[in-house]
mmCIF file of C-alpha atoms in Angstrom:
data_model
loop_
_atom_site.group_PDB
_atom_site.id
_atom_site.type_symbol
_atom_site.label_atom_id
_atom_site.label_comp_id
_atom_site.label_asym_id
_atom_site.label_seq_id
_atom_site.Cartn_x
_atom_site.Cartn_y
_atom_site.Cartn_z
ATOM 1 C CA UNK V 4 0.000 0.000 0.000
ATOM 2 C CA UNK V 5 2.785 2.437 0.848
ATOM 3 C CA UNK V 6 4.632 1.676 -2.395
ATOM 4 C CA UNK V 7 1.434 2.152 -4.394
ATOM 5 C CA UNK V 8 0.739 5.467 -2.659
ATOM 6 C CA UNK V 9 4.280 6.700 -3.369
ATOM 7 C CA UNK V 10 3.881 5.752 -7.035
ATOM 8 C CA UNK V 11 0.655 7.775 -7.242
ATOM 9 C CA UNK V 12 2.263 10.774 -5.544
ATOM 10 C CA UNK V 13 5.213 10.545 -7.964
ATOM 11 C CA UNK V 14 2.674 11.304 -10.728
ATOM 12 C CA UNK V 15 0.549 13.833 -8.815
ATOM 13 C CA UNK V 16 3.385 15.929 -7.396
ATOM 14 C CA UNK V 17 6.948 14.537 -7.569
ATOM 15 C CA UNK V 18 8.913 15.132 -4.390
ATOM 16 C CA UNK V 19 11.227 13.399 -1.927
ATOM 17 C CA UNK V 20 9.851 10.267 -0.272
ATOM 18 C CA UNK V 21 9.320 12.020 3.063
ATOM 19 C CA UNK V 22 7.678 15.023 1.404
ATOM 20 C CA UNK V 23 5.418 12.605 -0.527
ATOM 21 C CA UNK V 24 4.243 11.144 2.797
ATOM 22 C CA UNK V 25 3.343 14.645 3.945
ATOM 23 C CA UNK V 26 1.452 15.342 0.708
ATOM 24 C CA UNK V 27 -0.432 12.049 0.986
ATOM 25 C CA UNK V 28 -1.788 13.152 4.345
ATOM 26 C CA UNK V 29 -2.397 16.744 3.226
ATOM 27 C CA UNK V 30 -4.174 15.890 -0.052
ATOM 28 C CA UNK V 31 -5.857 12.561 0.675
ATOM 29 C CA UNK V 32 -5.869 12.111 4.449
ATOM 30 C CA UNK V 33 -3.664 8.993 4.070
ATOM 31 C CA UNK V 34 -1.150 8.625 6.876
ATOM 32 C CA UNK V 35 2.022 6.491 6.842
ATOM 33 C CA UNK V 36 4.800 6.470 9.419
ATOM 34 C CA UNK V 37 7.879 8.388 8.213
ATOM 35 C CA UNK V 38 10.128 5.446 9.040
ATOM 36 C CA UNK V 39 7.949 3.019 7.065
ATOM 37 C CA UNK V 40 9.716 3.819 3.765
ATOM 38 C CA UNK V 41 13.178 2.916 5.053
ATOM 39 C CA UNK V 42 11.855 -0.190 6.784
ATOM 40 C CA UNK V 43 10.246 -1.359 3.525
ATOM 41 C CA UNK V 44 13.215 -0.750 1.197
ATOM 42 C CA UNK V 45 14.873 -4.207 1.539
ATOM 43 C CA UNK V 46 11.637 -6.002 0.688
ATOM 44 C CA UNK V 47 10.801 -3.722 -2.233
ATOM 45 C CA UNK V 48 14.082 -4.429 -4.039
ATOM 46 C CA UNK V 49 12.953 -8.034 -4.545
ATOM 47 C CA UNK V 50 9.796 -6.826 -6.341
ATOM 48 C CA UNK V 51 11.593 -5.837 -9.585
ATOM 49 C CA UNK V 52 10.826 -9.094 -11.462
ATOM 50 C CA UNK V 53 7.249 -9.120 -10.193
ATOM 51 C CA UNK V 54 6.713 -5.507 -11.256
ATOM 52 C CA UNK V 55 8.127 -6.196 -14.735
ATOM 53 C CA UNK V 56 5.888 -9.262 -15.114
ATOM 54 C CA UNK V 57 2.873 -7.159 -14.125
ATOM 55 C CA UNK V 58 3.794 -4.479 -16.675
ATOM 56 C CA UNK V 59 4.271 -7.142 -19.320
ATOM 57 C CA UNK V 60 0.873 -8.688 -18.539
ATOM 58 C CA UNK V 61 -0.765 -5.281 -19.034
ATOM 59 C CA UNK V 62 1.103 -4.762 -22.322
ATOM 60 C CA UNK V 63 -0.113 -8.144 -23.581
ATOM 61 C CA UNK V 64 -3.716 -7.763 -22.395
ATOM 62 C CA UNK V 65 -4.289 -4.101 -23.234
ATOM 63 C CA UNK V 66 -1.895 -3.338 -26.115
ATOM 64 C CA UNK V 67 -1.554 -6.745 -27.843
ATOM 65 C CA UNK V 68 2.178 -6.951 -27.113
ATOM 66 C CA UNK V 69 3.499 -10.245 -28.538
ATOM 67 C CA UNK V 70 7.300 -10.056 -28.044
ATOM 68 C CA UNK V 71 7.886 -9.732 -31.797
ATOM 69 C CA UNK V 72 9.203 -6.152 -31.571
ATOM 70 C CA UNK V 73 10.775 -4.115 -28.752
ATOM 71 C CA UNK V 74 12.515 -0.741 -28.620
ATOM 72 C CA UNK V 75 15.627 -0.131 -26.533
ATOM 73 C CA UNK V 76 17.483 2.974 -25.412
ATOM 74 C CA UNK V 77 19.530 4.226 -22.484
ATOM 75 C CA UNK V 78 19.717 7.403 -20.448
ATOM 76 C CA UNK V 79 21.711 8.705 -17.495
ATOM 77 C CA UNK V 80 20.497 9.903 -14.092
ATOM 78 C CA UNK V 81 22.805 12.155 -12.115
ATOM 79 C CA UNK V 82 23.110 12.644 -8.344
ATOM 80 C CA UNK V 83 23.220 15.774 -6.229
ATOM 81 C CA UNK V 84 26.569 14.621 -4.943
ATOM 82 C CA UNK V 85 30.211 14.582 -5.980
ATOM 83 C CA UNK V 86 31.208 11.381 -4.155
ATOM 84 C CA UNK V 87 31.377 8.351 -6.510
ATOM 85 C CA UNK V 88 31.150 4.692 -5.517
ATOM 86 C CA UNK V 89 30.959 1.356 -7.338
ATOM 87 C CA UNK V 90 27.523 2.188 -8.804
ATOM 88 C CA UNK V 91 27.488 5.989 -8.889
ATOM 89 C CA UNK V 92 30.324 6.923 -11.231
ATOM 90 C CA UNK V 93 31.098 9.857 -13.541
ATOM 91 C CA UNK V 94 30.666 9.060 -17.221
ATOM 92 C CA UNK V 95 29.244 10.390 -20.454
ATOM 93 C CA UNK V 96 26.247 12.383 -19.229
ATOM 94 C CA UNK V 97 23.153 12.996 -21.343
ATOM 95 C CA UNK V 98 22.308 15.814 -18.910
ATOM 96 C CA UNK V 99 25.709 17.532 -19.312
ATOM 97 C CA UNK V 100 26.594 16.806 -15.661
ATOM 98 C CA UNK V 101 30.050 15.392 -16.420
ATOM 99 C CA UNK V 102 31.515 16.284 -13.019
ATOM 100 C CA UNK V 103 28.801 14.491 -11.042
ATOM 101 C CA UNK V 104 28.365 10.748 -10.476
ATOM 102 C CA UNK V 105 25.514 9.067 -12.310
ATOM 103 C CA UNK V 106 23.902 5.741 -13.154
ATOM 104 C CA UNK V 107 22.923 4.399 -16.579
ATOM 105 C CA UNK V 108 19.394 3.096 -17.179
ATOM 106 C CA UNK V 109 18.505 0.747 -20.035
ATOM 107 C CA UNK V 110 14.782 0.702 -20.893
ATOM 108 C CA UNK V 111 12.743 -1.699 -23.059
ATOM 109 C CA UNK V 112 9.364 -0.487 -24.330
ATOM 110 C CA UNK V 113 6.615 -1.790 -26.592
ATOM 111 C CA UNK V 114 5.590 -0.358 -29.946
ATOM 112 C CA UNK V 115 3.333 2.155 -28.122
ATOM 113 C CA UNK V 116 6.068 3.203 -25.713
ATOM 114 C CA UNK V 117 4.751 1.174 -22.757
ATOM 115 C CA UNK V 118 7.695 0.096 -20.539
ATOM 116 C CA UNK V 119 8.163 -3.657 -20.024
ATOM 117 C CA UNK V 120 11.700 -3.983 -18.588
ATOM 118 C CA UNK V 121 14.638 -1.962 -17.318
ATOM 119 C CA UNK V 122 18.146 -2.432 -15.976
ATOM 120 C CA UNK V 123 20.544 -0.322 -13.907
ATOM 121 C CA UNK V 124 24.259 -0.021 -14.767
ATOM 122 C CA UNK V 125 27.226 1.805 -13.261
ATOM 123 C CA UNK V 126 27.553 5.400 -14.397
ATOM 124 C CA UNK V 127 30.681 4.792 -16.502
ATOM 125 C CA UNK V 128 29.150 1.908 -18.490
ATOM 126 C CA UNK V 129 29.366 2.492 -22.247
ATOM 127 C CA UNK V 130 25.799 2.520 -23.560
ATOM 128 C CA UNK V 131 26.660 0.191 -26.419
ATOM 129 C CA UNK V 132 27.652 -2.480 -23.901
ATOM 130 C CA UNK V 133 24.230 -2.456 -22.191
ATOM 131 C CA UNK V 134 22.162 -3.747 -25.123
ATOM 132 C CA UNK V 135 23.109 -7.429 -25.075
ATOM 133 C CA UNK V 136 22.797 -7.983 -21.278
ATOM 134 C CA UNK V 137 19.323 -6.374 -21.198
ATOM 135 C CA UNK V 138 17.949 -8.110 -24.304
ATOM 136 C CA UNK V 139 19.477 -11.486 -23.328
ATOM 137 C CA UNK V 140 17.919 -11.237 -19.864
ATOM 138 C CA UNK V 141 14.540 -10.248 -21.324
ATOM 139 C CA UNK V 142 14.638 -13.124 -23.825
ATOM 140 C CA UNK V 143 15.685 -15.681 -21.207
ATOM 141 C CA UNK V 144 13.205 -14.537 -18.562
ATOM 142 C CA UNK V 145 10.233 -14.864 -20.916
ATOM 143 C CA UNK V 146 11.448 -17.803 -23.033
ATOM 144 C CA UNK V 147 11.263 -15.760 -26.241
ATOM 145 C CA UNK V 148 12.142 -17.503 -29.496
ATOM 146 C CA UNK V 149 11.627 -14.676 -32.015
ATOM 147 C CA UNK V 150 12.341 -11.020 -31.270
ATOM 148 C CA UNK V 151 13.330 -7.908 -33.202
ATOM 149 C CA UNK V 152 15.040 -5.147 -31.238
ATOM 150 C CA UNK V 153 15.131 -1.543 -32.488
ATOM 151 C CA UNK V 154 17.905 0.690 -31.126
ATOM 152 C CA UNK V 155 19.815 3.817 -32.081
ATOM 153 C CA UNK V 156 23.235 4.061 -33.707
ATOM 154 C CA UNK V 157 25.097 4.081 -30.373
ATOM 155 C CA UNK V 158 24.260 0.382 -29.954
ATOM 156 C CA UNK V 159 25.887 -0.711 -33.218
ATOM 157 C CA UNK V 160 29.113 -2.739 -33.084
ATOM 158 C CA UNK V 161 30.290 -5.956 -34.693
ATOM 159 C CA UNK V 162 30.343 -7.640 -31.275
ATOM 160 C CA UNK V 163 26.735 -6.644 -30.556
ATOM 161 C CA UNK V 164 25.587 -7.771 -33.985
ATOM 162 C CA UNK V 165 27.304 -11.132 -33.641
ATOM 163 C CA UNK V 166 25.807 -11.606 -30.164
ATOM 164 C CA UNK V 167 22.308 -10.796 -31.452
ATOM 165 C CA UNK V 168 22.735 -13.291 -34.295
ATOM 166 C CA UNK V 169 24.026 -16.000 -31.950
ATOM 167 C CA UNK V 170 20.914 -15.629 -29.800
ATOM 168 C CA UNK V 171 18.606 -15.798 -32.806
ATOM 169 C CA UNK V 172 17.525 -12.171 -32.520
ATOM 170 C CA UNK V 173 16.710 -9.719 -35.288
ATOM 171 C CA UNK V 174 17.692 -6.059 -35.132
ATOM 172 C CA UNK V 175 17.057 -2.662 -36.694
ATOM 173 C CA UNK V 176 19.805 -0.286 -35.612
ATOM 174 C CA UNK V 177 20.681 3.225 -36.753
ATOM 175 C CA UNK V 178 23.811 3.478 -38.905
ATOM 176 C CA UNK V 179 26.567 6.036 -38.350
ATOM 177 C CA UNK V 180 26.789 7.155 -41.958
ATOM 178 C CA UNK V 181 29.789 9.389 -41.308
ATOM 179 C CA UNK V 182 31.897 6.320 -40.505
ATOM 180 C CA UNK V 183 31.375 4.770 -43.941
ATOM 181 C CA UNK V 184 34.176 4.806 -46.545
ATOM 182 C CA UNK V 185 34.037 7.768 -48.937
ATOM 183 C CA UNK V 186 33.549 5.463 -51.929
ATOM 184 C CA UNK V 187 30.510 3.801 -50.310
ATOM 185 C CA UNK V 188 29.038 7.197 -49.381
ATOM 186 C CA UNK V 189 29.273 8.305 -53.011
ATOM 187 C CA UNK V 190 27.705 5.047 -54.173
ATOM 188 C CA UNK V 191 24.748 5.577 -51.813
ATOM 189 C CA UNK V 192 24.304 9.215 -52.823
ATOM 190 C CA UNK V 193 24.418 8.304 -56.539
ATOM 191 C CA UNK V 194 21.887 5.527 -55.991
ATOM 192 C CA UNK V 195 19.372 7.751 -54.182
ATOM 193 C CA UNK V 196 19.862 10.748 -56.529
ATOM 194 C CA UNK V 197 18.236 13.099 -54.009
ATOM 195 C CA UNK V 198 14.785 11.728 -54.826
ATOM 196 C CA UNK V 199 12.358 12.305 -51.967
ATOM 197 C CA UNK V 200 11.350 8.962 -50.432
ATOM 198 C CA UNK V 201 13.907 6.961 -52.454
ATOM 199 C CA UNK V 202 15.478 3.926 -50.732
ATOM 200 C CA UNK V 203 18.219 1.413 -51.455
ATOM 201 C CA UNK V 204 19.810 -1.525 -49.688
ATOM 202 C CA UNK V 205 23.211 -3.222 -49.777
ATOM 203 C CA UNK V 206 25.033 -5.923 -47.821
ATOM 204 C CA UNK V 207 27.765 -4.935 -45.332
ATOM 205 C CA UNK V 208 29.671 -6.515 -42.435
ATOM 206 C CA UNK V 209 27.073 -5.023 -40.068
ATOM 207 C CA UNK V 210 24.205 -6.649 -41.958
ATOM 208 C CA UNK V 211 21.895 -5.225 -44.601
ATOM 209 C CA UNK V 212 22.239 -1.446 -44.857
ATOM 210 C CA UNK V 213 18.973 0.270 -45.805
ATOM 211 C CA UNK V 214 19.234 3.964 -46.750
ATOM 212 C CA UNK V 215 16.615 6.545 -47.583
ATOM 213 C CA UNK V 216 16.578 10.161 -48.752
ATOM 214 C CA UNK V 217 14.207 12.789 -47.394
ATOM 215 C CA UNK V 218 13.904 16.230 -48.962
ATOM 216 C CA UNK V 219 12.741 17.691 -45.648
ATOM 217 C CA UNK V 220 15.785 16.175 -43.883
ATOM 218 C CA UNK V 221 18.025 17.440 -46.715
ATOM 219 C CA UNK V 222 16.882 21.034 -46.179
ATOM 220 C CA UNK V 223 17.477 20.807 -42.434
ATOM 221 C CA UNK V 224 20.897 19.122 -42.833
ATOM 222 C CA UNK V 225 21.963 21.688 -45.437
ATOM 223 C CA UNK V 226 20.945 24.610 -43.225
ATOM 224 C CA UNK V 227 22.806 23.114 -40.242
ATOM 225 C CA UNK V 228 25.924 22.522 -42.362
ATOM 226 C CA UNK V 229 25.894 26.084 -43.713
ATOM 227 C CA UNK V 230 25.692 27.447 -40.169
ATOM 228 C CA UNK V 231 28.669 25.299 -39.111
ATOM 229 C CA UNK V 232 30.686 26.392 -42.160
ATOM 230 C CA UNK V 233 29.935 30.038 -41.403
ATOM 231 C CA UNK V 234 31.141 29.564 -37.815
ATOM 232 C CA UNK V 235 34.296 27.857 -39.073
ATOM 233 C CA UNK V 236 34.990 30.680 -41.547
ATOM 234 C CA UNK V 237 34.640 33.170 -38.712
ATOM 235 C CA UNK V 238 37.282 31.336 -36.684
ATOM 236 C CA UNK V 239 39.637 31.198 -39.693
ATOM 237 C CA UNK V 240 39.368 34.994 -40.016
ATOM 238 C CA UNK V 241 39.639 35.621 -36.273
ATOM 239 C CA UNK V 242 41.226 32.695 -34.319
ATOM 240 C CA UNK V 243 40.678 34.537 -31.033
ATOM 241 C CA UNK V 244 36.927 34.006 -31.477
ATOM 242 C CA UNK V 245 37.308 30.218 -31.391
ATOM 243 C CA UNK V 246 33.947 28.465 -31.247
ATOM 244 C CA UNK V 247 33.089 24.809 -31.211
ATOM 245 C CA UNK V 248 32.592 23.769 -34.845
ATOM 246 C CA UNK V 249 33.200 20.579 -36.811
ATOM 247 C CA UNK V 250 34.606 21.948 -40.078
ATOM 248 C CA UNK V 251 37.965 23.227 -38.790
ATOM 249 C CA UNK V 252 41.431 21.699 -38.973
ATOM 250 C CA UNK V 253 44.875 22.873 -37.969
ATOM 251 C CA UNK V 254 46.979 23.814 -41.007
ATOM 252 C CA UNK V 255 50.518 25.089 -41.411
ATOM 253 C CA UNK V 256 52.011 26.941 -38.477
ATOM 254 C CA UNK V 257 49.069 25.769 -36.295
ATOM 255 C CA UNK V 258 46.720 28.199 -38.082
ATOM 256 C CA UNK V 259 43.081 27.145 -38.463
ATOM 257 C CA UNK V 260 41.661 26.438 -41.923
ATOM 258 C CA UNK V 261 38.497 24.935 -43.362
ATOM 259 C CA UNK V 262 38.391 21.153 -43.488
ATOM 260 C CA UNK V 263 37.238 20.899 -47.119
ATOM 261 C CA UNK V 264 37.475 17.094 -47.158
ATOM 262 C CA UNK V 265 35.061 16.840 -44.238
ATOM 263 C CA UNK V 266 32.715 19.392 -45.825
ATOM 264 C CA UNK V 267 32.650 17.401 -49.051
ATOM 265 C CA UNK V 268 32.040 14.175 -47.140
ATOM 266 C CA UNK V 269 29.239 15.770 -45.115
ATOM 267 C CA UNK V 270 27.602 17.291 -48.204
ATOM 268 C CA UNK V 271 27.481 13.856 -49.818
ATOM 269 C CA UNK V 272 25.184 12.585 -47.037
ATOM 270 C CA UNK V 273 22.761 15.509 -46.796
ATOM 271 C CA UNK V 274 19.209 14.187 -46.405
ATOM 272 C CA UNK V 275 20.376 10.564 -46.137
ATOM 273 C CA UNK V 276 19.844 8.246 -43.152
ATOM 274 C CA UNK V 277 20.859 4.606 -42.823
ATOM 275 C CA UNK V 278 19.671 1.585 -40.861
ATOM 276 C CA UNK V 279 21.329 -1.810 -40.327
ATOM 277 C CA UNK V 280 19.158 -4.916 -40.085
ATOM 278 C CA UNK V 281 19.272 -8.694 -40.437
ATOM 279 C CA UNK V 282 15.565 -9.073 -41.207
ATOM 280 C CA UNK V 283 14.584 -11.176 -44.201
ATOM 281 C CA UNK V 284 14.700 -9.542 -47.674
ATOM 282 C CA UNK V 285 10.930 -9.940 -47.801
ATOM 283 C CA UNK V 286 10.612 -7.145 -45.211
ATOM 284 C CA UNK V 287 10.333 -3.927 -47.209
ATOM 285 C CA UNK V 288 12.708 -0.977 -46.890
ATOM 286 C CA UNK V 289 9.831 1.278 -45.843
ATOM 287 C CA UNK V 290 8.764 -1.113 -43.052
ATOM 288 C CA UNK V 291 12.309 -1.137 -41.630
ATOM 289 C CA UNK V 292 12.531 2.665 -41.806
ATOM 290 C CA UNK V 293 9.105 3.179 -40.228
ATOM 291 C CA UNK V 294 9.878 0.791 -37.368
ATOM 292 C CA UNK V 295 13.120 2.624 -36.625
ATOM 293 C CA UNK V 296 11.285 5.951 -36.591
ATOM 294 C CA UNK V 297 9.047 4.533 -33.839
ATOM 295 C CA UNK V 298 12.107 4.668 -31.580
ATOM 296 C CA UNK V 299 10.818 8.097 -30.486
ATOM 297 C CA UNK V 300 8.451 6.243 -28.143
ATOM 298 C CA UNK V 301 11.285 5.182 -25.828
ATOM 299 C CA UNK V 302 12.819 8.661 -26.039
ATOM 300 C CA UNK V 303 9.457 10.122 -25.031
ATOM 301 C CA UNK V 304 9.222 7.652 -22.143
ATOM 302 C CA UNK V 305 12.550 8.959 -20.825
ATOM 303 C CA UNK V 306 11.326 12.551 -21.171
ATOM 304 C CA UNK V 307 8.216 11.717 -19.135
ATOM 305 C CA UNK V 308 10.354 10.009 -16.485
ATOM 306 C CA UNK V 309 12.848 12.864 -16.257
ATOM 307 C CA UNK V 310 10.447 15.792 -16.537
ATOM 308 C CA UNK V 311 6.938 14.868 -15.391
ATOM 309 C CA UNK V 312 8.089 12.291 -12.821
ATOM 310 C CA UNK V 313 11.331 14.109 -11.906
ATOM 311 C CA UNK V 314 13.351 10.896 -11.863
ATOM 312 C CA UNK V 315 16.522 12.936 -11.544
ATOM 313 C CA UNK V 316 18.505 14.324 -9.834
ATOM 314 C CA UNK V 317 18.702 11.477 -7.322
ATOM 315 C CA UNK V 318 19.359 12.391 -3.713
ATOM 316 C CA UNK V 319 19.830 8.851 -2.337
ATOM 317 C CA UNK V 320 23.337 7.478 -1.853
ATOM 318 C CA UNK V 321 22.773 3.876 -0.703
ATOM 319 C CA UNK V 322 22.407 1.276 -3.457
ATOM 320 C CA UNK V 323 19.253 -0.163 -1.908
ATOM 321 C CA UNK V 324 17.384 3.154 -1.886
ATOM 322 C CA UNK V 325 18.700 4.051 -5.359
ATOM 323 C CA UNK V 326 17.302 0.794 -6.777
ATOM 324 C CA UNK V 327 13.965 1.350 -5.032
ATOM 325 C CA UNK V 328 13.817 4.920 -6.374
ATOM 326 C CA UNK V 329 14.269 3.613 -9.933
ATOM 327 C CA UNK V 330 11.708 0.831 -9.305
ATOM 328 C CA UNK V 331 9.172 3.366 -8.030
ATOM 329 C CA UNK V 332 9.771 5.620 -11.056
ATOM 330 C CA UNK V 333 9.440 2.654 -13.449
ATOM 331 C CA UNK V 334 6.070 1.813 -11.892
ATOM 332 C CA UNK V 335 4.955 5.450 -12.152
ATOM 333 C CA UNK V 336 6.113 5.517 -15.776
ATOM 334 C CA UNK V 337 4.101 2.376 -16.575
ATOM 335 C CA UNK V 338 0.930 3.848 -15.041
ATOM 336 C CA UNK V 339 1.577 7.204 -16.743
ATOM 337 C CA UNK V 340 2.042 5.635 -20.174
ATOM 338 C CA UNK V 341 -1.087 3.512 -19.652
ATOM 339 C CA UNK V 342 -3.074 6.670 -18.912
ATOM 340 C CA UNK V 343 -1.602 8.521 -21.885
ATOM 341 C CA UNK V 344 -2.117 5.678 -24.385
ATOM 342 C CA UNK V 345 -5.685 4.970 -23.275
ATOM 343 C CA UNK V 346 -6.784 8.616 -23.213
ATOM 344 C CA UNK V 347 -4.547 10.071 -25.971
ATOM 345 C CA UNK V 348 -3.810 12.840 -23.447
ATOM 346 C CA UNK V 349 -0.511 13.846 -21.810
ATOM 347 C CA UNK V 350 0.065 13.010 -18.154
ATOM 348 C CA UNK V 351 0.292 16.710 -17.295
ATOM 349 C CA UNK V 352 -3.132 17.427 -18.779
ATOM 350 C CA UNK V 353 -4.638 14.381 -17.043
ATOM 351 C CA UNK V 354 -3.303 15.461 -13.635
ATOM 352 C CA UNK V 355 -4.456 19.059 -14.172
ATOM 353 C CA UNK V 356 -7.947 17.807 -15.068
ATOM 354 C CA UNK V 357 -8.154 15.421 -12.106
ATOM 355 C CA UNK V 358 -6.953 18.055 -9.644
ATOM 356 C CA UNK V 359 -10.120 20.025 -10.368
ATOM 357 C CA UNK V 360 -12.092 17.380 -8.487
ATOM 358 C CA UNK V 361 -12.050 18.458 -4.837
ATOM 359 C CA UNK V 362 -13.983 17.654 -1.679
ATOM 360 C CA UNK V 363 -15.274 20.010 1.008
ATOM 361 C CA UNK V 364 -15.745 18.476 4.455
ATOM 362 C CA UNK V 365 -18.231 20.036 6.862
ATOM 363 C CA UNK V 366 -18.296 18.946 10.496
ATOM 364 C CA UNK V 367 -21.491 19.268 12.587
ATOM 365 C CA UNK V 368 -20.006 20.102 15.977
ATOM 366 C CA UNK V 369 -23.201 19.064 17.787
ATOM 367 C CA UNK V 370 -23.574 15.596 16.247
ATOM 368 C CA UNK V 371 -19.943 15.160 15.115
ATOM 369 C CA UNK V 372 -21.358 14.110 11.754
ATOM 370 C CA UNK V 373 -19.076 14.877 8.800
ATOM 371 C CA UNK V 374 -20.682 15.856 5.504
ATOM 372 C CA UNK V 375 -18.566 15.496 2.341
ATOM 373 C CA UNK V 376 -19.454 17.680 -0.638
ATOM 374 C CA UNK V 377 -17.741 16.969 -3.971
ATOM 375 C CA UNK V 378 -17.402 19.485 -6.770
ATOM 376 C CA UNK V 379 -19.293 18.780 -9.959
ATOM 377 C CA UNK V 380 -17.199 16.569 -12.239
ATOM 378 C CA UNK V 381 -16.403 18.432 -15.502
ATOM 379 C CA UNK V 382 -17.333 16.812 -18.801
ATOM 380 C CA UNK V 383 -13.648 16.616 -19.781
ATOM 381 C CA UNK V 384 -12.903 14.540 -16.680
ATOM 382 C CA UNK V 385 -15.913 12.317 -17.346
ATOM 383 C CA UNK V 386 -14.559 11.664 -20.844
ATOM 384 C CA UNK V 387 -11.135 10.716 -19.467
ATOM 385 C CA UNK V 388 -12.671 8.391 -16.875
ATOM 386 C CA UNK V 389 -14.846 6.704 -19.492
ATOM 387 C CA UNK V 390 -11.785 6.020 -21.654
ATOM 388 C CA UNK V 391 -10.116 4.458 -18.604
ATOM 389 C CA UNK V 392 -13.319 2.518 -17.786
ATOM 390 C CA UNK V 393 -13.410 4.068 -14.323
ATOM 391 C CA UNK V 394 -16.638 4.940 -12.487
ATOM 392 C CA UNK V 395 -17.466 8.419 -11.185
#
């Protein structure tokens, strides 16, 4: 009951665990002992598998999840502390908190963005090394025989691809096009011919490479490149105004000059994006591309966790309480995504709407009878509740 109440408060008004206990009593008249959280922590850690199985059951029953396709990504959560330990370690921070210890979280979500599994890693763990342990564990735990995992370009490596193949798994992974040989880049560009929506595929050591060209992406890439070139030209003219830009190189006598080779290489790939896969040739290029584009669901799940649920910064320093904090946030994320998917409404808007329902309590001092008067439920709230199949 306490864990459930803390999950609800994480969605209603994210705060520290002790502050959440105060808000529970203030908002809902629910009272828990302050020490109850710390007493419960050891038992809650063991609930991770049970919580994931519950989330998975909901995904299967409500969203027709069948294990055929999952989306994977990682993020970092930093601490309001500067003291590292074996779990909390400085590393590459997605929040630009490079001087503070952090942990790495790997998250698996369904096609709709509903979370079904997660894993915690030390803060200095390279994100590309998290994919196989998480997917292997997920496959083993649920006795999966066929699975396609979609992940971004940071997860691509020959070792990861070989491991996925060995475990009978399919993949769709973003390709780092800038790492391709110049000759191959030119071959891809010539094949696509800057035709909007054009695709091509070829075999590589990383699997089948599927590429597509988008005119909208081309315009954005070209504008970004022109801005970077302009910055680089400014530094060449005035080295004292050095700014971070990618099209500079050190020439004779350590003077800066434009990196024309890199500019030419970059221009060749304008509007082009690539995806590695080992799916059968019968799966169309457009299907592979569309599935990869659905990776935004896991990115959105992280945004909800970090912003709406305020998953970070973390103020705990013991591993037990850190793991329980992440467990609690995973549960809140699952409930939040359920609400959002079922109502097609953001969590923020749902909470704002529900907060308009308030009670007034009147006490008859003679009879000690308490009369509860509830505000009229707005039509918008009634609509949300109907979509969730909840009475009012």
